[in-house]
CSV table of C-alpha atoms in Angstrom, one decimal:
chain,number,residue,atom,x,y,z
A,1,MET,CA,-6.9,9.5,-6.8
A,2,GLU,CA,-6.6,12.3,-9.5
A,3,LYS,CA,-8.5,14.9,-7.5
A,4,HIS,CA,-6.6,14.8,-4.4
A,5,PHE,CA,-3.5,15.5,-6.4
A,6,THR,CA,-2.1,18.9,-6.7
A,7,ASP,CA,0.9,20.8,-7.3
A,8,SER,CA,2.8,18.9,-4.5
A,9,LYS,CA,6.8,18.2,-5.0
A,10,VAL,CA,6.1,14.7,-4.1
A,11,LYS,CA,4.0,12.1,-6.4
A,12,GLY,CA,1.7,10.1,-4.7
A,13,VAL,CA,1.3,9.8,-1.1
A,14,SER,CA,3.9,12.1,1.0
A,15,THR,CA,4.5,11.4,4.4
A,16,GLY,CA,5.1,15.4,4.9
A,17,THR,CA,5.9,14.7,8.5
A,18,THR,CA,8.0,15.8,11.6
A,19,ILE,CA,10.4,13.5,12.8
A,20,LEU,CA,13.5,13.7,15.7
A,21,ALA,CA,15.8,11.9,17.4
A,22,ALA,CA,18.0,12.7,20.5
A,23,ILE,CA,20.8,11.3,22.4
A,24,PHE,CA,20.3,11.2,26.4
A,25,ASP,CA,22.5,9.8,29.3
A,26,GLY,CA,22.6,6.0,28.4
A,27,GLY,CA,20.3,6.0,25.0
A,28,VAL,CA,18.5,7.6,22.3
A,29,VAL,CA,15.0,8.8,21.5
A,30,ILE,CA,13.7,8.6,18.1
A,31,GLY,CA,10.3,10.0,17.2
A,32,SER,CA,7.6,11.1,14.7
A,33,ASP,CA,4.0,12.0,13.9
A,34,SER,CA,1.5,9.7,12.4
A,35,ARG,CA,-0.1,11.6,9.3
A,36,ALA,CA,0.3,10.6,5.6
A,37,SER,CA,-1.1,13.2,3.1
A,38,ILE,CA,-1.8,13.5,-0.6
A,39,GLY,CA,-1.3,16.9,-2.0
A,40,GLY,CA,-1.3,18.8,0.9
A,41,GLU,CA,-5.2,18.4,1.1
A,42,TYR,CA,-6.2,14.9,2.0
A,43,VAL,CA,-5.2,13.1,4.7
A,44,SER,CA,-4.6,9.3,3.5
A,45,SER,CA,-3.7,8.1,6.6
A,46,LYS,CA,-4.1,9.2,10.5
A,47,THR,CA,-2.2,6.4,11.9
A,48,ILE,CA,0.9,5.3,9.6
A,49,ASN,CA,4.1,4.2,11.2
A,50,LYS,CA,7.0,6.3,10.3
A,51,VAL,CA,9.3,4.8,12.8
A,52,ILE,CA,10.8,1.4,11.1
A,53,GLN,CA,12.8,-1.3,13.1
A,54,VAL,CA,15.8,-2.2,10.8
A,55,HIS,CA,17.6,-4.4,13.1
A,56,ASP,CA,17.2,-5.3,16.7
A,57,GLN,CA,18.6,-2.1,18.3
A,58,ILE,CA,18.7,0.4,15.1
A,59,PHE,CA,15.4,2.4,14.2
A,60,CYS,CA,14.8,4.7,11.2
A,61,CYS,CA,12.7,7.7,10.4
A,62,MET,CA,11.4,8.2,7.3
A,63,ALA,CA,10.3,11.9,5.2
A,64,GLY,CA,9.3,12.4,1.7
A,65,SER,CA,7.6,10.0,-0.3
A,66,LEU,CA,5.9,7.1,1.5
A,67,ALA,CA,6.5,4.6,-1.6
A,68,ASP,CA,10.1,5.6,-1.9
A,69,ALA,CA,10.8,5.6,2.0
A,70,GLN,CA,9.2,2.2,2.5
A,71,ALA,CA,10.9,0.6,-0.4
A,72,VAL,CA,14.6,2.0,0.9
A,73,THR,CA,13.8,1.0,4.2
A,74,LYS,CA,12.9,-2.5,3.0
A,75,THR,CA,16.2,-3.2,1.2
A,76,ALA,CA,18.1,-1.7,4.0
A,77,LYS,CA,16.8,-4.1,6.4
A,78,PHE,CA,17.7,-7.1,4.2
A,79,HIS,CA,21.1,-5.6,3.4
A,80,LEU,CA,21.5,-5.1,7.4
A,81,SER,CA,20.4,-8.7,8.1
A,82,PHE,CA,22.5,-10.1,5.5
A,83,HIS,CA,25.5,-8.1,6.8
A,84,SER,CA,24.8,-9.2,10.3
A,85,VAL,CA,25.1,-13.0,9.1
A,86,GLN,CA,28.0,-12.2,7.6
A,87,MET,CA,29.8,-10.3,10.7
A,88,GLU,CA,28.1,-13.0,12.7
A,89,GLY,CA,26.9,-9.8,15.1
A,90,PRO,CA,24.7,-7.2,15.4
A,91,PRO,CA,25.5,-4.4,12.8
A,92,LEU,CA,27.0,-1.0,13.8
A,93,VAL,CA,24.6,2.2,13.6
A,94,VAL,CA,26.7,4.0,11.4
A,95,ALA,CA,26.5,0.5,9.0
A,96,ALA,CA,22.5,1.1,8.9
A,97,ALA,CA,23.0,4.5,8.3
A,98,SER,CA,25.6,4.0,5.3
A,99,VAL,CA,23.2,1.6,3.7
A,100,LEU,CA,20.6,3.9,3.4
A,101,ARG,CA,22.9,6.7,2.5
A,102,GLU,CA,24.2,4.6,-0.5
A,103,LEU,CA,20.8,3.8,-2.0
A,104,CYS,CA,19.7,7.6,-1.8
A,105,TYR,CA,22.9,9.0,-3.1
A,106,LYS,CA,23.1,6.5,-6.0
A,107,ASN,CA,19.4,6.8,-7.0
A,108,LYS,CA,18.9,10.7,-6.1
A,109,GLU,CA,17.6,11.5,-9.4
A,110,GLU,CA,14.5,9.1,-8.7
A,111,LEU,CA,14.1,8.9,-5.2
A,112,GLN,CA,12.4,11.4,-2.9
A,113,ALA,CA,13.3,10.3,0.6
A,114,GLY,CA,15.1,11.4,3.9
A,115,PHE,CA,15.9,9.2,7.1
A,116,ILE,CA,17.1,9.9,10.5
A,117,THR,CA,18.6,6.8,11.9
A,118,ALA,CA,19.2,6.2,15.7
A,119,GLY,CA,20.2,3.4,17.7
A,120,TRP,CA,22.6,1.6,20.3
A,121,ASP,CA,25.9,-0.3,19.4
A,122,ARG,CA,28.6,-1.9,21.4
A,123,LYS,CA,31.4,0.2,20.0
A,124,LYS,CA,29.9,3.8,20.3
A,125,GLY,CA,26.8,3.6,22.4
A,126,PRO,CA,23.8,5.5,21.5
A,127,GLN,CA,24.0,7.6,18.0
A,128,VAL,CA,22.2,9.5,15.9
A,129,TYR,CA,22.6,10.0,12.0
A,130,VAL,CA,21.0,12.1,9.3
A,131,VAL,CA,20.7,11.1,5.4
A,132,SER,CA,19.1,14.0,3.6
A,133,LEU,CA,17.8,13.8,0.3
A,134,GLY,CA,20.8,14.0,-1.7
A,135,GLY,CA,22.6,11.4,0.1
A,136,MET,CA,24.5,13.2,2.8
A,137,LEU,CA,25.3,11.3,6.0
A,138,ILE,CA,26.4,13.1,9.0
A,139,SER,CA,26.1,12.5,13.0
A,140,GLN,CA,24.6,14.8,15.2
A,141,PRO,CA,23.5,14.5,18.9
A,142,VAL,CA,20.1,15.8,18.2
A,143,THR,CA,18.3,16.4,14.9
A,144,ILE,CA,14.8,17.1,13.2
A,145,GLY,CA,13.4,16.7,10.2
A,146,GLY,CA,10.5,16.8,7.8
A,147,SER,CA,8.2,19.6,6.8
A,148,GLY,CA,7.1,20.6,10.2
A,149,SER,CA,10.6,20.7,11.7
A,150,THR,CA,11.0,24.1,10.4
A,151,TYR,CA,8.6,25.3,13.2
A,152,ILE,CA,10.7,23.7,16.2
A,153,TYR,CA,14.1,24.6,15.2
A,154,GLY,CA,14.3,27.5,17.7
A,155,TYR,CA,12.6,25.0,20.2
A,156,VAL,CA,15.4,22.4,20.3
A,157,ASP,CA,18.1,24.7,19.8
A,158,ALA,CA,17.0,26.2,23.2
A,159,LYS,CA,15.8,23.2,25.2
A,160,TYR,CA,18.2,20.6,24.1
A,161,LYS,CA,20.9,19.7,26.6
A,162,PRO,CA,23.5,16.8,26.6
A,163,ASN,CA,23.2,14.2,28.9
A,164,MET,CA,19.5,14.5,30.0
A,165,THR,CA,18.0,11.8,31.8
A,166,ARG,CA,15.6,9.3,29.8
A,167,GLU,CA,12.5,11.1,31.4
A,168,GLU,CA,13.6,14.5,30.4
A,169,CYS,CA,14.6,13.4,27.1
A,170,GLN,CA,11.3,11.7,26.3
A,171,GLN,CA,9.3,15.0,27.6
A,172,PHE,CA,11.6,16.9,25.3
A,173,ALA,CA,11.0,14.9,22.2
A,174,THR,CA,7.1,14.8,22.9
A,175,ASN,CA,6.8,18.5,23.3
A,176,ALA,CA,9.0,19.2,20.4
A,177,LEU,CA,6.6,17.0,18.2
A,178,ALA,CA,3.6,18.4,19.7
A,179,LEU,CA,4.6,21.9,18.8
A,180,ALA,CA,5.7,20.9,15.4
A,181,MET,CA,2.2,19.2,14.9
A,182,GLY,CA,0.4,22.2,16.2
A,183,ARG,CA,1.8,24.3,13.4
A,184,ASP,CA,2.3,22.3,10.3
A,185,ASN,CA,-1.1,20.9,8.5
A,186,VAL,CA,0.5,17.9,7.0
A,187,SER,CA,1.9,16.5,10.3
A,188,GLY,CA,-0.4,15.1,12.9
A,189,GLY,CA,-2.4,12.3,14.6
A,190,VAL,CA,0.0,10.5,17.3
A,191,VAL,CA,3.3,10.8,18.6
A,192,HIS,CA,5.3,7.8,18.2
A,193,LEU,CA,8.7,7.6,20.4
A,194,VAL,CA,10.9,4.7,20.2
A,195,VAL,CA,13.5,4.7,23.3
A,196,ILE,CA,16.6,2.8,22.5
A,197,THR,CA,19.3,1.9,25.3
A,198,GLU,CA,21.9,-1.0,26.0
A,199,LYS,CA,19.0,-3.0,27.2
A,200,GLY,CA,16.6,-2.8,24.2
A,201,ALA,CA,14.0,-0.9,22.6
A,202,GLU,CA,10.5,0.2,23.7
A,203,HIS,CA,7.9,1.7,21.7
A,204,VAL,CA,5.8,4.6,23.5
A,205,VAL,CA,2.8,5.9,21.6
A,206,VAL,CA,1.2,9.5,22.9
A,207,PRO,CA,-2.4,9.8,21.6
A,208,GLY,CA,-3.8,13.1,20.3
A,209,ASP,CA,-5.6,14.0,23.2
A,210,LYS,CA,-2.7,13.4,25.7
A,211,LEU,CA,-0.3,15.7,23.9
A,212,PRO,CA,1.0,18.7,25.9
A,213,ARG,CA,-0.9,21.9,25.1
A,214,PHE,CA,0.7,25.3,24.3
A,215,ASN,CA,-1.7,28.2,24.2
A,216,ASP,CA,-4.0,25.9,22.7
A,217,GLU,CA,-7.6,26.8,24.5
B,1,MET,CA,13.4,-16.7,-3.8
B,2,ALA,CA,12.9,-19.5,-6.4
B,3,LEU,CA,9.7,-20.7,-4.6
B,4,SER,CA,8.0,-17.4,-4.2
B,5,ASN,CA,8.1,-15.9,-7.8
B,6,VAL,CA,7.7,-17.1,-11.0
B,7,LEU,CA,8.2,-14.3,-13.0
B,8,GLU,CA,12.2,-13.3,-13.3
B,9,THR,CA,12.7,-10.4,-10.6
B,10,PRO,CA,15.5,-8.0,-12.0
B,11,ALA,CA,19.0,-8.0,-10.5
B,12,ALA,CA,18.9,-6.7,-6.8
B,13,GLY,CA,18.3,-3.0,-6.2
B,14,PHE,CA,16.2,-0.6,-7.7
B,15,ASN,CA,15.5,-0.5,-11.9
B,16,PHE,CA,14.0,2.7,-12.9
B,17,ASP,CA,14.5,1.9,-16.6
B,18,ASN,CA,10.6,2.1,-17.2
B,19,ALA,CA,10.3,5.2,-15.7
B,20,ALA,CA,13.2,7.0,-17.9
B,21,ARG,CA,11.4,5.3,-21.1
B,22,ASN,CA,8.0,6.7,-20.2
B,23,ALA,CA,9.4,10.1,-19.6
B,24,ALA,CA,11.5,9.9,-23.1
B,25,LEU,CA,7.9,8.6,-24.7
B,26,GLU,CA,6.2,11.7,-23.1
B,27,GLY,CA,8.1,13.9,-25.5
B,28,LEU,CA,7.0,12.3,-28.8
B,29,PHE,CA,3.4,13.2,-28.2
B,30,ASP,CA,1.9,16.8,-29.0
B,31,GLY,CA,2.0,18.8,-26.1
B,32,GLY,CA,3.5,15.9,-24.0
B,33,GLN,CA,-0.3,14.5,-23.7
B,34,THR,CA,0.0,10.9,-23.9
B,35,PRO,CA,-3.2,8.9,-24.6
B,36,LYS,CA,-5.3,8.6,-21.2
B,37,PRO,CA,-6.0,4.8,-20.3
B,38,LEU,CA,-9.5,3.8,-19.1
B,39,LYS,CA,-10.3,4.5,-15.6
B,40,THR,CA,-13.2,3.0,-13.8
B,41,GLY,CA,-15.1,5.3,-11.4
B,42,THR,CA,-15.1,3.2,-8.4
B,43,THR,CA,-16.2,2.7,-4.8
B,44,ILE,CA,-14.5,-0.2,-2.7
B,45,ALA,CA,-14.4,-0.7,0.7
B,46,GLY,CA,-13.2,-3.1,3.3
B,47,LEU,CA,-13.5,-3.7,7.0
B,48,VAL,CA,-11.8,-6.3,9.5
B,49,PHE,CA,-14.5,-7.6,11.6
B,50,LYS,CA,-14.5,-10.1,14.8
B,51,ASP,CA,-14.2,-13.5,12.5
B,52,GLY,CA,-12.4,-12.1,9.5
B,53,VAL,CA,-12.8,-9.6,6.7
B,54,VAL,CA,-15.7,-8.0,5.0
B,55,LEU,CA,-14.8,-6.5,1.4
B,56,GLY,CA,-17.4,-4.4,-0.9
B,57,ALA,CA,-17.6,-2.9,-4.3
B,58,ASP,CA,-19.9,-1.5,-6.8
B,59,THR,CA,-20.1,-2.8,-10.3
B,60,ARG,CA,-20.3,0.0,-12.6
B,61,ALA,CA,-17.5,0.1,-15.5
B,62,THR,CA,-17.6,3.4,-17.3
B,63,SER,CA,-15.8,4.6,-20.6
B,64,SER,CA,-16.3,8.3,-20.3
B,65,GLU,CA,-20.1,9.2,-20.0
B,66,VAL,CA,-21.3,5.6,-20.8
B,67,VAL,CA,-21.3,2.7,-18.5
B,68,ALA,CA,-19.7,0.3,-20.6
B,69,ASP,CA,-20.5,-2.7,-17.8
B,70,LYS,CA,-23.4,-2.9,-15.4
B,71,MET,CA,-22.1,-6.1,-13.7
B,72,CYS,CA,-18.4,-5.7,-13.5
B,73,ALA,CA,-16.5,-7.8,-11.1
B,74,LYS,CA,-14.4,-5.4,-8.7
B,75,ILE,CA,-13.4,-8.0,-5.8
B,76,HIS,CA,-10.6,-10.2,-7.5
B,77,TYR,CA,-9.8,-13.8,-6.4
B,78,ILE,CA,-6.1,-14.1,-5.2
B,79,SER,CA,-6.0,-17.2,-3.4
B,80,PRO,CA,-8.7,-19.4,-1.5
B,81,ASN,CA,-8.2,-17.3,1.6
B,82,ILE,CA,-7.2,-13.9,-0.1
B,83,TYR,CA,-9.2,-11.6,-2.2
B,84,CYS,CA,-8.5,-8.0,-3.5
B,85,CYS,CA,-10.4,-5.1,-4.5
B,86,GLY,CA,-9.1,-3.0,-7.2
B,87,ALA,CA,-9.7,0.8,-8.1
B,88,GLY,CA,-7.8,2.7,-10.9
B,89,THR,CA,-7.1,1.9,-14.1
B,90,ALA,CA,-9.3,-1.5,-15.0
B,91,ALA,CA,-6.7,-3.1,-17.0
B,92,ASP,CA,-4.1,-2.5,-14.4
B,93,THR,CA,-6.0,-3.9,-11.3
B,94,LYS,CA,-7.1,-7.0,-13.1
B,95,LYS,CA,-3.8,-7.9,-14.6
B,96,THR,CA,-1.6,-7.2,-11.6
B,97,THR,CA,-4.1,-9.3,-9.5
B,98,GLU,CA,-4.4,-12.0,-11.8
B,99,ILE,CA,-0.1,-11.9,-11.9
B,100,LEU,CA,-0.3,-12.0,-8.2
B,101,SER,CA,-2.7,-15.0,-8.0
B,102,SER,CA,-1.0,-17.2,-10.1
B,103,ASN,CA,2.4,-16.6,-8.5
B,104,LEU,CA,1.0,-17.3,-5.2
B,105,THR,CA,-0.8,-20.5,-6.6
B,106,ILE,CA,2.4,-21.7,-7.6
B,107,PHE,CA,4.2,-20.7,-4.4
B,108,SER,CA,1.5,-22.8,-2.5
B,109,MET,CA,2.3,-25.9,-4.8
B,110,ASN,CA,5.9,-25.9,-4.4
B,111,SER,CA,6.2,-24.9,-0.8
B,112,GLY,CA,3.0,-26.8,0.2
B,113,ARG,CA,1.9,-23.8,2.5
B,114,ASN,CA,-1.0,-21.6,2.2
B,115,PRO,CA,-0.2,-17.9,1.3
B,116,ARG,CA,-0.2,-15.4,3.9
B,117,VAL,CA,-1.6,-11.9,3.4
B,118,VAL,CA,1.6,-10.2,4.3
B,119,MET,CA,3.3,-12.0,1.4
B,120,ALA,CA,0.8,-10.9,-1.0
B,121,VAL,CA,1.2,-7.5,0.0
B,122,ASN,CA,5.0,-7.5,-0.3
B,123,ILE,CA,4.8,-9.2,-3.7
B,124,LEU,CA,2.5,-6.3,-4.6
B,125,GLN,CA,4.4,-3.8,-3.5
B,126,ASP,CA,7.6,-4.8,-5.2
B,127,MET,CA,5.9,-4.9,-8.4
B,128,LEU,CA,3.9,-1.6,-8.2
B,129,TYR,CA,7.3,0.2,-6.8
B,130,ARG,CA,9.2,-1.2,-9.5
B,131,TYR,CA,6.9,0.6,-12.2
B,132,HIS,CA,7.2,3.9,-10.4
B,133,GLY,CA,3.6,4.5,-10.3
B,134,GLN,CA,3.0,4.0,-13.8
B,135,ILE,CA,0.6,1.0,-12.9
B,136,GLY,CA,-2.5,2.8,-11.9
B,137,ALA,CA,-3.7,0.1,-9.6
B,138,SER,CA,-4.8,1.1,-6.1
B,139,LEU,CA,-5.9,-1.7,-4.0
B,140,ILE,CA,-7.6,-3.3,-0.9
B,141,LEU,CA,-6.0,-6.5,-0.2
B,142,GLY,CA,-8.0,-8.6,2.8
B,143,GLY,CA,-7.7,-12.1,3.6
B,144,VAL,CA,-7.5,-14.5,6.6
B,145,ASP,CA,-4.7,-16.6,7.3
B,146,CYS,CA,-2.6,-18.5,10.0
B,147,THR,CA,-1.8,-15.4,11.6
B,148,GLY,CA,-5.2,-13.8,11.6
B,149,SER,CA,-7.5,-11.6,9.7
B,150,HIS,CA,-5.5,-8.9,7.6
B,151,LEU,CA,-6.6,-5.6,5.6
B,152,TYR,CA,-4.0,-3.8,3.6
B,153,THR,CA,-3.8,-0.9,1.3
B,154,VAL,CA,-1.5,-0.7,-1.5
B,155,GLU,CA,-1.3,2.4,-3.4
B,156,PRO,CA,-0.2,2.9,-7.5
B,157,TYR,CA,3.6,4.4,-6.2
B,158,GLY,CA,3.9,1.0,-4.0
B,159,ASP,CA,3.2,2.5,-0.5
B,160,VAL,CA,1.6,0.0,1.7
B,161,ASP,CA,-0.7,0.7,5.1
B,162,LYS,CA,-2.3,-1.8,7.4
B,163,VAL,CA,-5.5,-0.7,8.4
B,164,PRO,CA,-8.8,-1.5,10.1
B,165,TYR,CA,-11.0,0.0,7.9
B,166,LEU,CA,-10.8,1.9,4.1
B,167,ALA,CA,-12.6,3.1,1.2
B,168,LEU,CA,-10.8,3.8,-2.1
B,169,GLY,CA,-12.0,4.7,-5.5
B,170,SER,CA,-13.4,7.9,-7.0
B,171,GLY,CA,-16.3,7.6,-4.5
B,172,ASP,CA,-14.0,7.0,-1.5
B,173,LEU,CA,-14.8,10.3,0.6
B,174,ALA,CA,-18.5,9.5,0.9
B,175,ALA,CA,-17.8,5.6,1.6
B,176,LEU,CA,-15.0,6.7,4.1
B,177,GLY,CA,-17.7,9.1,6.2
B,178,ILE,CA,-20.0,6.0,6.7
B,179,LEU,CA,-17.1,4.0,7.7
B,180,GLU,CA,-15.5,6.5,10.0
B,181,ASP,CA,-19.2,7.0,11.8
B,182,GLY,CA,-19.8,3.3,12.0
B,183,PHE,CA,-16.7,1.4,12.7
B,184,LYS,CA,-15.8,-0.4,15.9
B,185,HIS,CA,-13.2,-3.0,16.5
B,186,ASP,CA,-14.7,-6.8,16.8
B,187,LEU,CA,-18.1,-6.2,14.9
B,188,GLU,CA,-20.6,-9.0,14.6
B,189,LEU,CA,-21.1,-10.3,10.9
B,190,GLU,CA,-24.2,-8.9,10.0
B,191,GLU,CA,-23.4,-5.5,11.5
B,192,ALA,CA,-20.0,-5.6,9.4
B,193,LYS,CA,-21.7,-6.7,6.1
B,194,GLU,CA,-24.4,-3.9,6.9
B,195,LEU,CA,-21.7,-1.4,7.4
B,196,VAL,CA,-20.0,-2.1,4.4
B,197,ARG,CA,-23.1,-2.1,2.3
B,198,ALA,CA,-23.9,1.3,3.5
B,199,SER,CA,-20.6,2.7,2.7
B,200,ILE,CA,-20.5,1.8,-0.7
B,201,HIS,CA,-24.1,2.6,-1.2
B,202,ALA,CA,-23.1,6.1,-0.1
B,203,GLY,CA,-20.4,6.1,-2.8
B,204,ILE,CA,-22.9,5.0,-5.5
B,205,MET,CA,-25.2,7.8,-4.3
B,206,SER,CA,-22.6,10.7,-4.2
B,207,ASP,CA,-20.3,9.7,-7.0
B,208,LEU,CA,-21.3,9.6,-10.7
B,209,GLY,CA,-18.4,6.9,-11.6
B,210,SER,CA,-19.7,4.3,-9.0
B,211,GLY,CA,-23.0,2.5,-9.4
B,212,ASN,CA,-25.4,-0.4,-10.3
B,213,ASN,CA,-25.1,-3.3,-7.7
B,214,ILE,CA,-23.2,-3.7,-4.8
B,215,ASP,CA,-20.7,-7.2,-4.4
B,216,ILE,CA,-19.9,-8.2,-0.7
B,217,CYS,CA,-17.1,-10.7,0.0
B,218,VAL,CA,-16.7,-12.1,3.4
B,219,ILE,CA,-13.6,-14.2,4.3
B,220,THR,CA,-13.3,-16.1,7.4
B,221,LYS,CA,-11.3,-18.9,8.7
B,222,GLN,CA,-14.2,-21.2,7.9
B,223,GLY,CA,-14.1,-19.9,4.3
B,224,VAL,CA,-15.2,-17.4,1.6
B,225,ASP,CA,-18.5,-16.0,1.0
B,226,TYR,CA,-18.9,-14.3,-2.0
B,227,ILE,CA,-22.3,-12.4,-2.6
B,228,ARG,CA,-22.7,-11.5,-6.3
B,229,PRO,CA,-24.8,-9.2,-5.9
B,230,TYR,CA,-25.4,-8.8,-2.3
B,231,GLN,CA,-27.8,-5.5,-3.1
B,232,GLU,CA,-29.4,-5.0,-6.5
B,233,SER,CA,-29.7,-1.3,-8.1
B,234,GLU,CA,-33.7,-0.1,-7.8
B,235,TYR,CA,-33.3,0.8,-11.2
B,236,LYS,CA,-32.4,-2.3,-13.0
B,237,ASP,CA,-34.1,-2.8,-16.4
B,238,GLU,CA,-36.2,-5.9,-17.4
B,239,ARG,CA,-35.3,-6.7,-21.3
B,240,LYS,CA,-39.1,-6.6,-23.0
B,241,MET,CA,-38.0,-8.1,-26.5
B,242,LYS,CA,-36.8,-11.6,-27.4
B,243,TYR,CA,-33.6,-12.0,-29.3
B,244,LYS,CA,-33.4,-15.4,-30.0
B,245,TYR,CA,-35.3,-16.5,-33.3
B,246,ARG,CA,-36.7,-20.0,-33.9
B,247,PRO,CA,-35.0,-21.9,-37.1
B,248,GLY,CA,-37.3,-21.0,-40.2
B,249,THR,CA,-37.7,-17.4,-39.6
B,250,THR,CA,-35.5,-16.7,-42.4
B,251,ALA,CA,-36.8,-18.6,-45.6
B,252,VAL,CA,-34.0,-20.6,-47.5
B,253,LEU,CA,-34.3,-20.0,-51.3
B,254,THR,CA,-31.4,-22.4,-52.6
B,255,GLU,CA,-28.8,-24.8,-51.2
B,256,LYS,CA,-25.6,-25.9,-53.0
B,257,VAL,CA,-23.2,-28.4,-51.4
B,258,VAL,CA,-19.4,-28.7,-52.6
B,259,PRO,CA,-17.4,-31.7,-51.1
B,260,LEU,CA,-13.9,-30.7,-50.4
B,261,LYS,CA,-11.2,-33.1,-51.7
B,262,LEU,CA,-8.6,-33.3,-49.3
B,263,GLU,CA,-5.3,-35.1,-50.1
B,264,VAL,CA,-2.8,-36.6,-47.6
B,265,VAL,CA,0.8,-34.8,-48.2
B,266,GLN,CA,2.5,-36.1,-45.2
B,267,GLU,CA,2.3,-38.6,-42.3
B,268,THR,CA,4.4,-38.6,-39.2
B,269,VAL,CA,4.1,-40.7,-36.2
B,270,GLN,CA,5.5,-39.6,-33.0
B,271,ARG,CA,6.1,-42.0,-30.0
B,272,MET,CA,4.9,-41.1,-26.6
B,273,GLU,CA,7.1,-42.1,-23.7
B,274,THR,CA,4.4,-43.1,-21.2
B,275,ALA,CA,6.5,-45.7,-19.2
C-alpha cells in the first residue's frame, strides 16, 4: 500500500468524487460516479457504491475519505432507525441531515467526509441538504460536491431549472456527472442515480459506454 | 449486542483516543520517526465462482532482505465457512483475524446460528475504524453462508467494498492484471482455482516480497478445501545433512546423582462441588 500513497490530503482510500442532487417536480434525483482512488494515482475500485440508503426514502452521497464516510453513514443509519422507532414513523429528511451534521461537526478534527442528503418526506416533500466537511448544514434546490464538481458549476448554474419533469432532471444529472467524469481524473466508472418520489426510490445505473459524449471523439 | 462481542466495545460514537495518543508519541522520537513494524511483502487474491469462493496467497514472510518464513500461512481461519487472507503488518493481520474468529465462535455458541460473512465484515470494519488506520491489516474476507457466496475487502482505515474478485499486497498490481484479464462470472471450480493460482504466480514472479509456495482455499456450501501448498516453488531445497544424533555420540565421562529432600510445609483440601 505504501507505494500507492503520495501527498494526498486524504489518508487511505479517497472517494475523490463527483456527487450531485437536484429537486424536480414531485421528487429528487441524487447521483454519483463510482471511482475510489488512493493518492490520486491508483484506482482501488471502479464500482464503489457512494449512494447509501439511510432510510426508506432518504439517501446520502458521500465524498472525502471512504473509511470516514462509511463509518459516519453506518452510525447515521442506526440513529435514524432508532429515531423512527421512537417516533413511530419515518424520519424527516432534515433529521437525517442533522444526524450527519452532528457527527461531522463534533468530530471535525478527525473526520474528512462531506455529504449530500436527499429524500422525500410527508411534511416538506422532496428536499436536498448539504453537510460540508466542517459540519455546515444548508438546504438547496440543486447542489454538487466532490473534487469533480468544480468542472460543472457553470453547467449546473446554466442548465438547472426548478420544476423540471423527472426525465429532464434525470438527463440533466447524467449530463452533469458525465461532464465532470470526463475532466476529473479521480471521478469515473459508472453513473449511479437514485430517483426518490412519494411512491418510493428507484435506482438507475448508466454504464460508462452509455454515457452522453461531449466532443469526445 | 451482548451476543456478538465478547470484548467490551467502547461507548457509542467515535473514539479517537488512540489516534491522539499516537500523534503525541510521534513527537517523542528523534525526527518523528517511530519504529517501523515488520511488514510481509505479500500477494493475496480471491474470487467468487459458481459454487463459492476461492482464496489464494503466497507463503513468504520477509524480515527486510531475509526470508524469515518460507511456509507462512496467510489464509486465516475465521469460522467453518469463512476464511480471510491478510496483507500488511504480519502481527496485525494475525491478531485481528484471531480476535474476529473467537468473537464469531462465541456468537455461534450463544445464538445457535452460523455466522454470516457480512457480520464478520461489520465487526472488522468497526474494529479497524476505531484504530484510525494504525492497525496495518489489509484483508480479503471470503465465505459462503445461507445468503450465498461473498467476497469483501477491508482496508486499514476501515473502508469496506464488496467485490467479485480482488488482489492485495505488494504484488497486487501483477496479480490484478491476471485477474482482470481472466475473470468471468460463474466460473467452474477448476478454472477458478487455475485463475487464482496464475494470479498469485504473477505476483510471486514480479514482486520481491512474495514468493515460495502458493496456498489455495476453496469454500463452498459443502465445505472447505484448504490446499496447502497448492503449488510448490521450483526452487525448493532438500536438506542434505541429518541434524539428529544417536545417543552415545557424545561420551559420558562422570555421573553424579544428588537426591532432593522435600519437606511437606502445608496441606490443604478443597472440596469440589460436583453435584
